[in-house]
PDB file of N, CA and C in Angstrom:
ATOM      1  N   UNK I 219      18.500  51.644  90.069  1.00 46.00           N
ATOM      2  CA  UNK I 219      19.071  50.722  89.523  1.00 46.00           C
ATOM      3  C   UNK I 219      19.649  51.080  87.983  1.00 46.00           C
ATOM      4  N   UNK I 220      19.131  51.821  87.735  1.00 50.00           N
ATOM      5  CA  UNK I 220      19.876  52.688  86.704  1.00 50.00           C
ATOM      6  C   UNK I 220      21.615  53.633  86.732  1.00 50.00           C
ATOM      7  N   UNK I 221      21.832  53.694  88.310  1.00 49.00           N
ATOM      8  CA  UNK I 221      22.779  54.070  88.867  1.00 49.00           C
ATOM      9  C   UNK I 221      23.694  53.406  89.672  1.00 49.00           C
ATOM     10  N   UNK I 222      23.743  52.484  89.412  1.00 46.00           N
ATOM     11  CA  UNK I 222      23.943  51.521  90.232  1.00 46.00           C
ATOM     12  C   UNK I 222      25.487  50.990  89.328  1.00 46.00           C
ATOM     13  N   UNK I 223      26.591  50.460  89.982  1.00 43.00           N
ATOM     14  CA  UNK I 223      28.119  50.219  89.291  1.00 43.00           C
ATOM     15  C   UNK I 223      27.693  48.558  89.472  1.00 43.00           C
ATOM     16  N   UNK I 224      28.601  47.660  88.558  1.00 41.00           N
ATOM     17  CA  UNK I 224      28.797  46.410  88.340  1.00 41.00           C
ATOM     18  C   UNK I 224      28.052  46.308  87.126  1.00 41.00           C
ATOM     19  N   UNK I 225      27.955  44.752  87.320  1.00 42.00           N
ATOM     20  CA  UNK I 225      27.525  43.899  86.082  1.00 42.00           C
ATOM     21  C   UNK I 225      26.005  44.333  85.567  1.00 42.00           C
ATOM     22  N   UNK I 226      25.974  44.684  84.112  1.00 42.00           N
ATOM     23  CA  UNK I 226      24.945  45.474  83.708  1.00 42.00           C
ATOM     24  C   UNK I 226      24.621  46.180  83.379  1.00 42.00           C
ATOM     25  N   UNK I 227      25.437  47.281  84.604  1.00 48.00           N
ATOM     26  CA  UNK I 227      25.302  48.933  84.891  1.00 48.00           C
ATOM     27  C   UNK I 227      25.771  49.924  83.835  1.00 48.00           C
ATOM     28  N   UNK I 228      25.691  51.207  83.458  1.00 60.00           N
ATOM     29  CA  UNK I 228      26.651  51.778  82.644  1.00 60.00           C
ATOM     30  C   UNK I 228      27.657  52.404  83.796  1.00 60.00           C
ATOM     31  N   UNK I 229      27.872  52.129  84.769  1.00 52.00           N
ATOM     32  CA  UNK I 229      28.900  52.631  85.439  1.00 52.00           C
ATOM     33  C   UNK I 229      29.326  51.526  85.905  1.00 52.00           C
ATOM     34  N   UNK I 230      31.126  51.648  85.239  1.00 59.00           N
ATOM     35  CA  UNK I 230      31.890  51.028  85.688  1.00 59.00           C
ATOM     36  C   UNK I 230      32.504  50.739  87.326  1.00 59.00           C
ATOM     37  N   UNK I 231      32.289  51.749  87.760  1.00 67.00           N
ATOM     38  CA  UNK I 231      32.660  51.881  89.614  1.00 67.00           C
ATOM     39  C   UNK I 231      31.724  52.858  89.936  1.00 67.00           C
ATOM     40  N   UNK I 232      31.839  52.712  91.770  1.00 80.00           N
ATOM     41  CA  UNK I 232      31.065  53.687  92.264  1.00 80.00           C
ATOM     42  C   UNK I 232      30.457  55.113  92.109  1.00 80.00           C
ATOM     43  N   UNK I 233      29.059  55.370  91.569  1.00 88.00           N
ATOM     44  CA  UNK I 233      28.844  56.252  91.735  1.00 88.00           C
ATOM     45  C   UNK I 233      28.253  57.047  93.144  1.00 88.00           C
ATOM     46  N   UNK I 234      29.164  57.848  93.049  1.00 89.00           N
ATOM     47  CA  UNK I 234      29.501  59.111  93.746  1.00 89.00           C
ATOM     48  C   UNK I 234      28.615  60.368  93.884  1.00 89.00           C
ATOM     49  N   UNK I 235      28.097  61.041  93.033  1.00 94.00           N
ATOM     50  CA  UNK I 235      27.676  61.854  92.636  1.00 94.00           C
ATOM     51  C   UNK I 235      26.270  62.281  91.420  1.00 94.00           C
ATOM     52  N   UNK I 236      25.207  62.317  92.097  1.00 95.00           N
ATOM     53  CA  UNK I 236      24.517  62.543  91.229  1.00 95.00           C
ATOM     54  C   UNK I 236      22.706  64.425  91.082  1.00 95.00           C
ATOM     55  N   UNK I 237      22.588  64.631  90.171  1.00 96.00           N
ATOM     56  CA  UNK I 237      22.464  66.264  89.697  1.00 96.00           C
ATOM     57  C   UNK I 237      21.128  65.964  88.964  1.00 96.00           C
ATOM     58  N   UNK I 238      20.532  66.840  89.226  1.00 95.00           N
ATOM     59  CA  UNK I 238      18.923  66.980  88.424  1.00 95.00           C
ATOM     60  C   UNK I 238      18.943  67.802  87.568  1.00 95.00           C
ATOM     61  N   UNK I 239      18.907  68.847  86.313  1.00 95.00           N
ATOM     62  CA  UNK I 239      18.402  70.065  85.491  1.00 95.00           C
ATOM     63  C   UNK I 239      17.565  70.343  86.603  1.00 95.00           C
ATOM     64  N   UNK I 240      17.834  71.784  86.636  1.00 92.00           N
ATOM     65  CA  UNK I 240      17.063  72.770  86.673  1.00 92.00           C
ATOM     66  C   UNK I 240      15.556  72.348  86.590  1.00 92.00           C
ATOM     67  N   UNK I 241      15.026  71.941  85.350  1.00 94.00           N
ATOM     68  CA  UNK I 241      13.939  72.202  85.044  1.00 94.00           C
ATOM     69  C   UNK I 241      13.204  70.413  85.041  1.00 94.00           C
ATOM     70  N   UNK I 242      14.476  69.339  86.020  1.00 94.00           N
ATOM     71  CA  UNK I 242      13.480  68.140  86.525  1.00 94.00           C
ATOM     72  C   UNK I 242      14.009  67.276  85.490  1.00 94.00           C
ATOM     73  N   UNK I 243      13.960  67.437  84.272  1.00 95.00           N
ATOM     74  CA  UNK I 243      14.004  66.724  82.890  1.00 95.00           C
ATOM     75  C   UNK I 243      15.153  65.429  82.386  1.00 95.00           C
ATOM     76  N   UNK I 244      16.080  66.004  83.084  1.00 95.00           N
ATOM     77  CA  UNK I 244      17.339  65.382  82.845  1.00 95.00           C
ATOM     78  C   UNK I 244      18.413  65.174  84.463  1.00 95.00           C
ATOM     79  N   UNK I 245      18.643  63.714  84.331  1.00 95.00           N
ATOM     80  CA  UNK I 245      19.763  63.283  85.675  1.00 95.00           C
ATOM     81  C   UNK I 245      21.616  63.602  85.541  1.00 95.00           C
ATOM     82  N   UNK I 246      22.216  63.400  85.947  1.00 95.00           N
ATOM     83  CA  UNK I 246      23.300  63.179  85.488  1.00 95.00           C
ATOM     84  C   UNK I 246      24.124  62.385  86.488  1.00 95.00           C
ATOM     85  N   UNK I 247      24.733  61.611  86.689  1.00 94.00           N
ATOM     86  CA  UNK I 247      25.526  60.751  87.207  1.00 94.00           C
ATOM     87  C   UNK I 247      26.462  60.623  86.994  1.00 94.00           C
ATOM     88  N   UNK I 248      28.126  60.944  88.377  1.00 93.00           N
ATOM     89  CA  UNK I 248      29.625  60.546  88.387  1.00 93.00           C
ATOM     90  C   UNK I 248      29.596  59.562  88.971  1.00 93.00           C
ATOM     91  N   UNK I 249      31.106  58.816  88.463  1.00 90.00           N
ATOM     92  CA  UNK I 249      31.019  57.603  88.896  1.00 90.00           C
ATOM     93  C   UNK I 249      32.431  57.950  89.283  1.00 90.00           C
ATOM     94  N   UNK I 250      33.746  57.312  90.159  1.00 88.00           N
ATOM     95  CA  UNK I 250      34.760  57.541  90.210  1.00 88.00           C
ATOM     96  C   UNK I 250      35.354  57.099  89.470  1.00 88.00           C
ATOM     97  N   UNK I 251      35.013  56.254  88.185  1.00 89.00           N
ATOM     98  CA  UNK I 251      35.684  55.667  86.763  1.00 89.00           C
ATOM     99  C   UNK I 251      35.789  57.062  86.471  1.00 89.00           C
ATOM    100  N   UNK I 252      35.053  57.763  86.109  1.00 89.00           N
ATOM    101  CA  UNK I 252      35.404  59.195  85.590  1.00 89.00           C
ATOM    102  C   UNK I 252      34.406  58.985  84.356  1.00 89.00           C
ATOM    103  N   UNK I 253      33.589  58.463  84.533  1.00 91.00           N
ATOM    104  CA  UNK I 253      32.138  58.063  83.651  1.00 91.00           C
ATOM    105  C   UNK I 253      31.280  59.034  83.933  1.00 91.00           C
ATOM    106  N   UNK I 254      30.716  60.187  83.251  1.00 93.00           N
ATOM    107  CA  UNK I 254      28.813  60.605  83.955  1.00 93.00           C
ATOM    108  C   UNK I 254      28.020  60.238  82.978  1.00 93.00           C
ATOM    109  N   UNK I 255      27.609  59.736  83.187  1.00 94.00           N
ATOM    110  CA  UNK I 255      25.901  59.818  82.522  1.00 94.00           C
ATOM    111  C   UNK I 255      24.827  60.177  82.359  1.00 94.00           C
ATOM    112  N   UNK I 256      23.458  60.692  81.666  1.00 95.00           N
ATOM    113  CA  UNK I 256      23.002  61.645  81.540  1.00 95.00           C
ATOM    114  C   UNK I 256      21.466  60.882  81.186  1.00 95.00           C
ATOM    115  N   UNK I 257      20.641  60.723  81.988  1.00 94.00           N
ATOM    116  CA  UNK I 257      19.367  60.043  81.740  1.00 94.00           C
ATOM    117  C   UNK I 257      18.283  61.342  81.608  1.00 94.00           C
ATOM    118  N   UNK I 258      16.868  60.676  80.750  1.00 93.00           N
ATOM    119  CA  UNK I 258      15.935  61.244  80.795  1.00 93.00           C
ATOM    120  C   UNK I 258      15.629  61.018  82.296  1.00 93.00           C
ATOM    121  N   UNK I 259      15.589  61.965  83.208  1.00 91.00           N
ATOM    122  CA  UNK I 259      14.433  61.496  84.782  1.00 91.00           C
ATOM    123  C   UNK I 259      12.828  60.664  84.160  1.00 91.00           C
ATOM    124  N   UNK I 260      12.095  61.226  83.243  1.00 91.00           N
ATOM    125  CA  UNK I 260      11.172  60.599  82.669  1.00 91.00           C
ATOM    126  C   UNK I 260      10.851  59.151  82.342  1.00 91.00           C
ATOM    127  N   UNK I 261      11.946  58.794  81.701  1.00 90.00           N
ATOM    128  CA  UNK I 261      12.068  57.067  81.005  1.00 90.00           C
ATOM    129  C   UNK I 261      13.070  56.783  81.667  1.00 90.00           C
ATOM    130  N   UNK I 262      14.276  57.046  81.736  1.00 89.00           N
ATOM    131  CA  UNK I 262      15.501  56.218  82.458  1.00 89.00           C
ATOM    132  C   UNK I 262      16.390  56.139  81.375  1.00 89.00           C
ATOM    133  N   UNK I 263      15.814  56.610  80.133  1.00 92.00           N
ATOM    134  CA  UNK I 263      17.049  56.345  79.031  1.00 92.00           C
ATOM    135  C   UNK I 263      18.323  57.161  79.269  1.00 92.00           C
ATOM    136  N   UNK I 264      19.196  56.232  79.042  1.00 93.00           N
ATOM    137  CA  UNK I 264      20.998  57.068  78.731  1.00 93.00           C
ATOM    138  C   UNK I 264      20.398  57.540  77.184  1.00 93.00           C
ATOM    139  N   UNK I 265      21.007  59.363  77.648  1.00 95.00           N
ATOM    140  CA  UNK I 265      20.962  59.726  76.496  1.00 95.00           C
ATOM    141  C   UNK I 265      22.162  60.408  76.008  1.00 95.00           C
ATOM    142  N   UNK I 266      23.622  60.327  77.123  1.00 95.00           N
ATOM    143  CA  UNK I 266      24.668  60.929  77.063  1.00 95.00           C
ATOM    144  C   UNK I 266      26.196  60.334  77.835  1.00 95.00           C
ATOM    145  N   UNK I 267      27.076  59.710  77.218  1.00 94.00           N
ATOM    146  CA  UNK I 267      28.031  59.516  78.651  1.00 94.00           C
ATOM    147  C   UNK I 267      28.797  60.769  78.164  1.00 94.00           C
ATOM    148  N   UNK I 268      29.399  60.958  79.189  1.00 95.00           N
ATOM    149  CA  UNK I 268      30.607  61.943  79.208  1.00 95.00           C
ATOM    150  C   UNK I 268      31.791  61.030  79.755  1.00 95.00           C
ATOM    151  N   UNK I 269      33.320  61.310  79.223  1.00 91.00           N
ATOM    152  CA  UNK I 269      34.033  61.280  79.691  1.00 91.00           C
ATOM    153  C   UNK I 269      34.842  62.027  80.335  1.00 91.00           C
ATOM    154  N   UNK I 270      35.657  61.932  81.430  1.00 89.00           N
ATOM    155  CA  UNK I 270      36.276  62.745  82.075  1.00 89.00           C
ATOM    156  C   UNK I 270      37.299  62.593  82.827  1.00 89.00           C
ATOM    157  N   UNK I 271      37.777  63.150  84.230  1.00 88.00           N
ATOM    158  CA  UNK I 271      38.910  62.570  84.854  1.00 88.00           C
ATOM    159  C   UNK I 271      37.880  61.511  85.905  1.00 88.00           C
ATOM    160  N   UNK I 272      38.474  60.819  86.247  1.00 85.00           N
ATOM    161  CA  UNK I 272      38.633  59.849  87.549  1.00 85.00           C
ATOM    162  C   UNK I 272      38.422  60.380  89.060  1.00 85.00           C
ATOM    163  N   UNK I 273      37.582  59.788  89.591  1.00 89.00           N
ATOM    164  CA  UNK I 273      37.445  60.145  91.290  1.00 89.00           C
ATOM    165  C   UNK I 273      36.204  61.245  91.283  1.00 89.00           C
ATOM    166  N   UNK I 274      35.192  61.325  90.037  1.00 92.00           N
ATOM    167  CA  UNK I 274      34.414  62.385  89.824  1.00 92.00           C
ATOM    168  C   UNK I 274      33.799  62.558  91.362  1.00 92.00           C
ATOM    169  N   UNK I 275      34.162  63.840  91.880  1.00 93.00           N
ATOM    170  CA  UNK I 275      33.341  64.209  93.788  1.00 93.00           C
ATOM    171  C   UNK I 275      31.846  64.812  93.655  1.00 93.00           C
ATOM    172  N   UNK I 276      32.067  65.235  92.378  1.00 95.00           N
ATOM    173  CA  UNK I 276      30.584  66.400  92.183  1.00 95.00           C
ATOM    174  C   UNK I 276      30.177  66.312  91.014  1.00 95.00           C
ATOM    175  N   UNK I 277      28.824  66.710  90.633  1.00 96.00           N
ATOM    176  CA  UNK I 277      28.136  66.954  89.535  1.00 96.00           C
ATOM    177  C   UNK I 277      27.331  67.727  89.598  1.00 96.00           C
ATOM    178  N   UNK I 278      26.948  69.192  88.887  1.00 96.00           N
ATOM    179  CA  UNK I 278      26.736  70.351  88.868  1.00 96.00           C
ATOM    180  C   UNK I 278      25.625  70.417  87.532  1.00 96.00           C
ATOM    181  N   UNK I 279      24.924  71.127  87.193  1.00 96.00           N
ATOM    182  CA  UNK I 279      24.022  71.611  86.110  1.00 96.00           C
ATOM    183  C   UNK I 279      23.988  73.058  85.813  1.00 96.00           C
ATOM    184  N   UNK I 280      24.513  73.409  84.904  1.00 96.00           N
ATOM    185  CA  UNK I 280      24.029  75.358  84.752  1.00 96.00           C
ATOM    186  C   UNK I 280      22.511  75.608  84.870  1.00 96.00           C
ATOM    187  N   UNK I 281      22.182  76.442  85.446  1.00 90.00           N
ATOM    188  CA  UNK I 281      21.144  77.342  85.451  1.00 90.00           C
ATOM    189  C   UNK I 281      19.865  76.892  84.666  1.00 90.00           C
ATOM    190  N   UNK I 282      20.398  77.187  83.598  1.00 87.00           N
ATOM    191  CA  UNK I 282      19.533  77.699  82.002  1.00 87.00           C
ATOM    192  C   UNK I 282      19.535  75.651  82.130  1.00 87.00           C
ATOM    193  N   UNK I 283      20.097  74.596  82.082  1.00 77.00           N
ATOM    194  CA  UNK I 283      20.279  73.530  81.957  1.00 77.00           C
ATOM    195  C   UNK I 283      21.252  73.576  79.927  1.00 77.00           C
ATOM    196  N   UNK I 284      21.605  72.291  79.832  1.00 92.00           N
ATOM    197  CA  UNK I 284      21.992  71.689  79.281  1.00 92.00           C
ATOM    198  C   UNK I 284      23.640  72.136  79.123  1.00 92.00           C
ATOM    199  N   UNK I 285      23.998  72.164  80.173  1.00 96.00           N
ATOM    200  CA  UNK I 285      25.837  71.989  80.167  1.00 96.00           C
ATOM    201  C   UNK I 285      26.080  71.324  81.924  1.00 96.00           C
ATOM    202  N   UNK I 286      26.824  70.776  81.941  1.00 96.00           N
ATOM    203  CA  UNK I 286      26.899  69.525  83.584  1.00 96.00           C
ATOM    204  C   UNK I 286      28.235  70.177  83.586  1.00 96.00           C
ATOM    205  N   UNK I 287      28.702  70.396  84.729  1.00 96.00           N
ATOM    206  CA  UNK I 287      29.936  70.605  85.463  1.00 96.00           C
ATOM    207  C   UNK I 287      30.579  69.993  86.577  1.00 96.00           C
ATOM    208  N   UNK I 288      31.545  69.069  86.719  1.00 96.00           N
ATOM    209  CA  UNK I 288      32.059  68.272  87.586  1.00 96.00           C
ATOM    210  C   UNK I 288      33.005  68.174  87.474  1.00 96.00           C
ATOM    211  N   UNK I 289      33.464  68.387  89.140  1.00 95.00           N
ATOM    212  CA  UNK I 289      34.927  68.470  89.793  1.00 95.00           C
ATOM    213  C   UNK I 289      35.311  66.450  90.133  1.00 95.00           C
ATOM    214  N   UNK I 290      36.605  66.704  90.310  1.00 93.00           N
ATOM    215  CA  UNK I 290      37.052  65.765  90.879  1.00 93.00           C
ATOM    216  C   UNK I 290      38.463  65.827  91.735  1.00 93.00           C
ATOM    217  N   UNK I 291      38.844  64.455  92.059  1.00 93.00           N
ATOM    218  CA  UNK I 291      40.073  65.022  93.283  1.00 93.00           C
ATOM    219  C   UNK I 291      41.275  64.087  92.363  1.00 93.00           C
ATOM    220  N   UNK I 292      41.726  65.003  91.252  1.00 93.00           N
ATOM    221  CA  UNK I 292      43.191  65.227  90.738  1.00 93.00           C
ATOM    222  C   UNK I 292      43.302  66.886  90.450  1.00 93.00           C
ATOM    223  N   UNK I 293      42.250  67.671  91.340  1.00 94.00           N
ATOM    224  CA  UNK I 293      42.282  69.108  91.046  1.00 94.00           C
ATOM    225  C   UNK I 293      41.766  69.840  90.227  1.00 94.00           C
ATOM    226  N   UNK I 294      41.276  69.269  89.107  1.00 95.00           N
ATOM    227  CA  UNK I 294      40.061  69.617  88.117  1.00 95.00           C
ATOM    228  C   UNK I 294      38.857  69.632  87.807  1.00 95.00           C
ATOM    229  N   UNK I 295      38.162  70.899  86.985  1.00 95.00           N
ATOM    230  CA  UNK I 295      37.224  70.431  87.730  1.00 95.00           C
ATOM    231  C   UNK I 295      36.532  71.001  85.753  1.00 95.00           C
ATOM    232  N   UNK I 296      35.788  70.026  85.131  1.00 96.00           N
ATOM    233  CA  UNK I 296      35.091  69.440  84.067  1.00 96.00           C
ATOM    234  C   UNK I 296      34.125  70.336  83.653  1.00 96.00           C
ATOM    235  N   UNK I 297      33.779  70.930  82.191  1.00 96.00           N
ATOM    236  CA  UNK I 297      32.096  70.911  82.179  1.00 96.00           C
ATOM    237  C   UNK I 297      32.049  70.333  80.464  1.00 96.00           C
ATOM    238  N   UNK I 298      31.119  70.387  80.475  1.00 97.00           N
ATOM    239  CA  UNK I 298      30.550  69.328  79.065  1.00 97.00           C
ATOM    240  C   UNK I 298      29.298  70.490  78.395  1.00 97.00           C
ATOM    241  N   UNK I 299      28.974  69.689  77.442  1.00 96.00           N
ATOM    242  CA  UNK I 299      27.731  70.135  76.414  1.00 96.00           C
ATOM    243  C   UNK I 299      26.906  68.392  77.254  1.00 96.00           C
ATOM    244  N   UNK I 300      25.868  68.701  77.547  1.00 94.00           N
ATOM    245  CA  UNK I 300      25.160  67.552  77.400  1.00 94.00           C
ATOM    246  C   UNK I 300      24.955  66.627  76.827  1.00 94.00           C
ATOM    247  N   UNK I 301      24.265  67.392  75.788  1.00 92.00           N
ATOM    248  CA  UNK I 301      23.873  66.994  74.566  1.00 92.00           C
ATOM    249  C   UNK I 301      25.127  66.101  73.196  1.00 92.00           C
ATOM    250  N   UNK I 302      25.522  67.138  73.145  1.00 95.00           N
ATOM    251  CA  UNK I 302      26.790  66.422  72.263  1.00 95.00           C
ATOM    252  C   UNK I 302      27.668  65.751  73.368  1.00 95.00           C
ATOM    253  N   UNK I 303      28.226  66.060  74.312  1.00 95.00           N
ATOM    254  CA  UNK I 303      29.166  65.459  75.524  1.00 95.00           C
ATOM    255  C   UNK I 303      29.656  65.886  74.904  1.00 95.00           C
ATOM    256  N   UNK I 304      30.525  66.880  74.333  1.00 96.00           N
ATOM    257  CA  UNK I 304      31.329  67.879  73.870  1.00 96.00           C
ATOM    258  C   UNK I 304      32.210  68.502  74.958  1.00 96.00           C
ATOM    259  N   UNK I 305      33.308  68.124  75.045  1.00 96.00           N
ATOM    260  CA  UNK I 305      33.938  69.315  76.624  1.00 96.00           C
ATOM    261  C   UNK I 305      34.477  70.324  76.350  1.00 96.00           C
ATOM    262  N   UNK I 306      33.840  71.349  77.005  1.00 96.00           N
ATOM    263  CA  UNK I 306      33.212  72.542  76.467  1.00 96.00           C
ATOM    264  C   UNK I 306      35.535  73.217  77.315  1.00 96.00           C
ATOM    265  N   UNK I 307      35.153  72.543  78.414  1.00 95.00           N
ATOM    266  CA  UNK I 307      36.539  73.512  79.402  1.00 95.00           C
ATOM    267  C   UNK I 307      36.461  72.059  80.101  1.00 95.00           C
ATOM    268  N   UNK I 308      38.427  72.487  80.685  1.00 96.00           N
ATOM    269  CA  UNK I 308      38.861  72.036  81.630  1.00 96.00           C
ATOM    270  C   UNK I 308      39.802  72.539  82.900  1.00 96.00           C
ATOM    271  N   UNK I 309      38.921  73.251  83.657  1.00 95.00           N
ATOM    272  CA  UNK I 309      39.573  74.242  84.663  1.00 95.00           C
ATOM    273  C   UNK I 309      40.666  72.865  85.404  1.00 95.00           C
ATOM    274  N   UNK I 310      41.619  73.936  85.982  1.00 94.00           N
ATOM    275  CA  UNK I 310      43.217  72.815  86.311  1.00 94.00           C
ATOM    276  C   UNK I 310      43.834  73.909  86.638  1.00 94.00           C
ATOM    277  N   UNK I 311      44.481  73.498  87.901  1.00 90.00           N
ATOM    278  CA  UNK I 311      45.730  74.720  88.605  1.00 90.00           C
ATOM    279  C   UNK I 311      45.239  74.614  90.356  1.00 90.00           C
ATOM    280  N   UNK I 312      43.830  73.686  90.677  1.00 89.00           N
ATOM    281  CA  UNK I 312      43.982  73.392  92.264  1.00 89.00           C
ATOM    282  C   UNK I 312      45.115  72.380  92.408  1.00 89.00           C
ATOM    283  N   UNK I 313      45.636  73.089  94.002  1.00 90.00           N
ATOM    284  CA  UNK I 313      46.747  71.530  94.108  1.00 90.00           C
ATOM    285  C   UNK I 313      46.451  70.724  94.798  1.00 90.00           C
ATOM    286  N   UNK I 314      44.566  70.879  95.292  1.00 91.00           N
ATOM    287  CA  UNK I 314      44.210  69.779  95.941  1.00 91.00           C
ATOM    288  C   UNK I 314      42.698  69.271  95.113  1.00 91.00           C
ATOM    289  N   UNK I 315      41.989  68.291  95.724  1.00 93.00           N
ATOM    290  CA  UNK I 315      40.756  68.054  94.849  1.00 93.00           C
ATOM    291  C   UNK I 315      39.818  68.925  94.942  1.00 93.00           C
ATOM    292  N   UNK I 316      38.771  69.099  94.159  1.00 93.00           N
ATOM    293  CA  UNK I 316      38.214  70.229  93.820  1.00 93.00           C
ATOM    294  C   UNK I 316      36.669  69.627  94.472  1.00 93.00           C
ATOM    295  N   UNK I 317      36.516  69.548  95.319  1.00 92.00           N
ATOM    296  CA  UNK I 317      35.429  68.906  96.577  1.00 92.00           C
ATOM    297  C   UNK I 317      34.146  69.416  95.858  1.00 92.00           C
ATOM    298  N   UNK I 318      33.948  70.779  95.736  1.00 93.00           N
ATOM    299  CA  UNK I 318      32.164  71.235  94.987  1.00 93.00           C
ATOM    300  C   UNK I 318      32.778  72.415  94.261  1.00 93.00           C
ATOM    301  N   UNK I 319      31.683  72.599  93.882  1.00 93.00           N
ATOM    302  CA  UNK I 319      31.316  73.867  92.546  1.00 93.00           C
ATOM    303  C   UNK I 319      30.264  73.694  92.338  1.00 93.00           C
ATOM    304  N   UNK I 320      29.777  75.096  91.653  1.00 93.00           N
ATOM    305  CA  UNK I 320      28.822  74.865  90.999  1.00 93.00           C
ATOM    306  C   UNK I 320      28.972  76.955  89.834  1.00 93.00           C
ATOM    307  N   UNK I 321      27.705  77.090  89.237  1.00 93.00           N
ATOM    308  CA  UNK I 321      27.607  77.854  88.768  1.00 93.00           C
ATOM    309  C   UNK I 321      27.098  78.727  89.646  1.00 93.00           C
ATOM    310  N   UNK I 322      27.577  80.417  88.878  1.00 92.00           N
ATOM    311  CA  UNK I 322      26.410  81.463  89.990  1.00 92.00           C
ATOM    312  C   UNK I 322      24.812  81.463  89.649  1.00 92.00           C
ATOM    313  N   UNK I 323      24.491  82.252  89.952  1.00 89.00           N
ATOM    314  CA  UNK I 323      22.921  82.445  89.892  1.00 89.00           C
ATOM    315  C   UNK I 323      22.554  82.513  88.405  1.00 89.00           C
ATOM    316  N   UNK I 324      23.748  83.810  88.195  1.00 91.00           N
ATOM    317  CA  UNK I 324      23.390  84.392  86.957  1.00 91.00           C
ATOM    318  C   UNK I 324      23.734  83.538  85.539  1.00 91.00           C
ATOM    319  N   UNK I 325      24.036  82.664  86.154  1.00 90.00           N
ATOM    320  CA  UNK I 325      24.954  81.213  85.079  1.00 90.00           C
ATOM    321  C   UNK I 325      26.660  81.650  84.505  1.00 90.00           C
ATOM    322  N   UNK I 326      27.380  82.816  84.410  1.00 92.00           N
ATOM    323  CA  UNK I 326      27.788  83.758  83.735  1.00 92.00           C
ATOM    324  C   UNK I 326      29.484  83.152  84.580  1.00 92.00           C
ATOM    325  N   UNK I 327      29.534  82.567  86.308  1.00 91.00           N
ATOM    326  CA  UNK I 327      30.676  82.337  86.208  1.00 91.00           C
ATOM    327  C   UNK I 327      30.301  81.003  86.980  1.00 91.00           C
ATOM    328  N   UNK I 328      31.919  80.075  87.249  1.00 92.00           N
ATOM    329  CA  UNK I 328      31.760  78.661  87.987  1.00 92.00           C
ATOM    330  C   UNK I 328      32.711  79.605  88.859  1.00 92.00           C
ATOM    331  N   UNK I 329      32.289  78.976  90.890  1.00 92.00           N
ATOM    332  CA  UNK I 329      32.632  78.933  91.675  1.00 92.00           C
ATOM    333  C   UNK I 329      32.435  77.964  92.264  1.00 92.00           C
TER     334      UNK I 329
END
């Protein structure tokens, strides 16, 4: 219900990617309209709204938590601080969609 698109929803378009933080306390949902929403998985409370590129393809959390990574059909991947909503980095240069990605196990690299 929280992640559905449409009237009364927090998303304006279809939700296409959902990921839980490593500790399971947070959930991030990304939609085709370029919005990502961070919720408390316990209460369902909306904690943060993140603005990114349209056509989100996937969402991933940093291994320690607190940082969200998402890829898009436009050839970019974006990284945010979940608590503040600050965009930390935009990775550009792909010639096609960024259809998957994640942090390495030690959290030092994005692949």
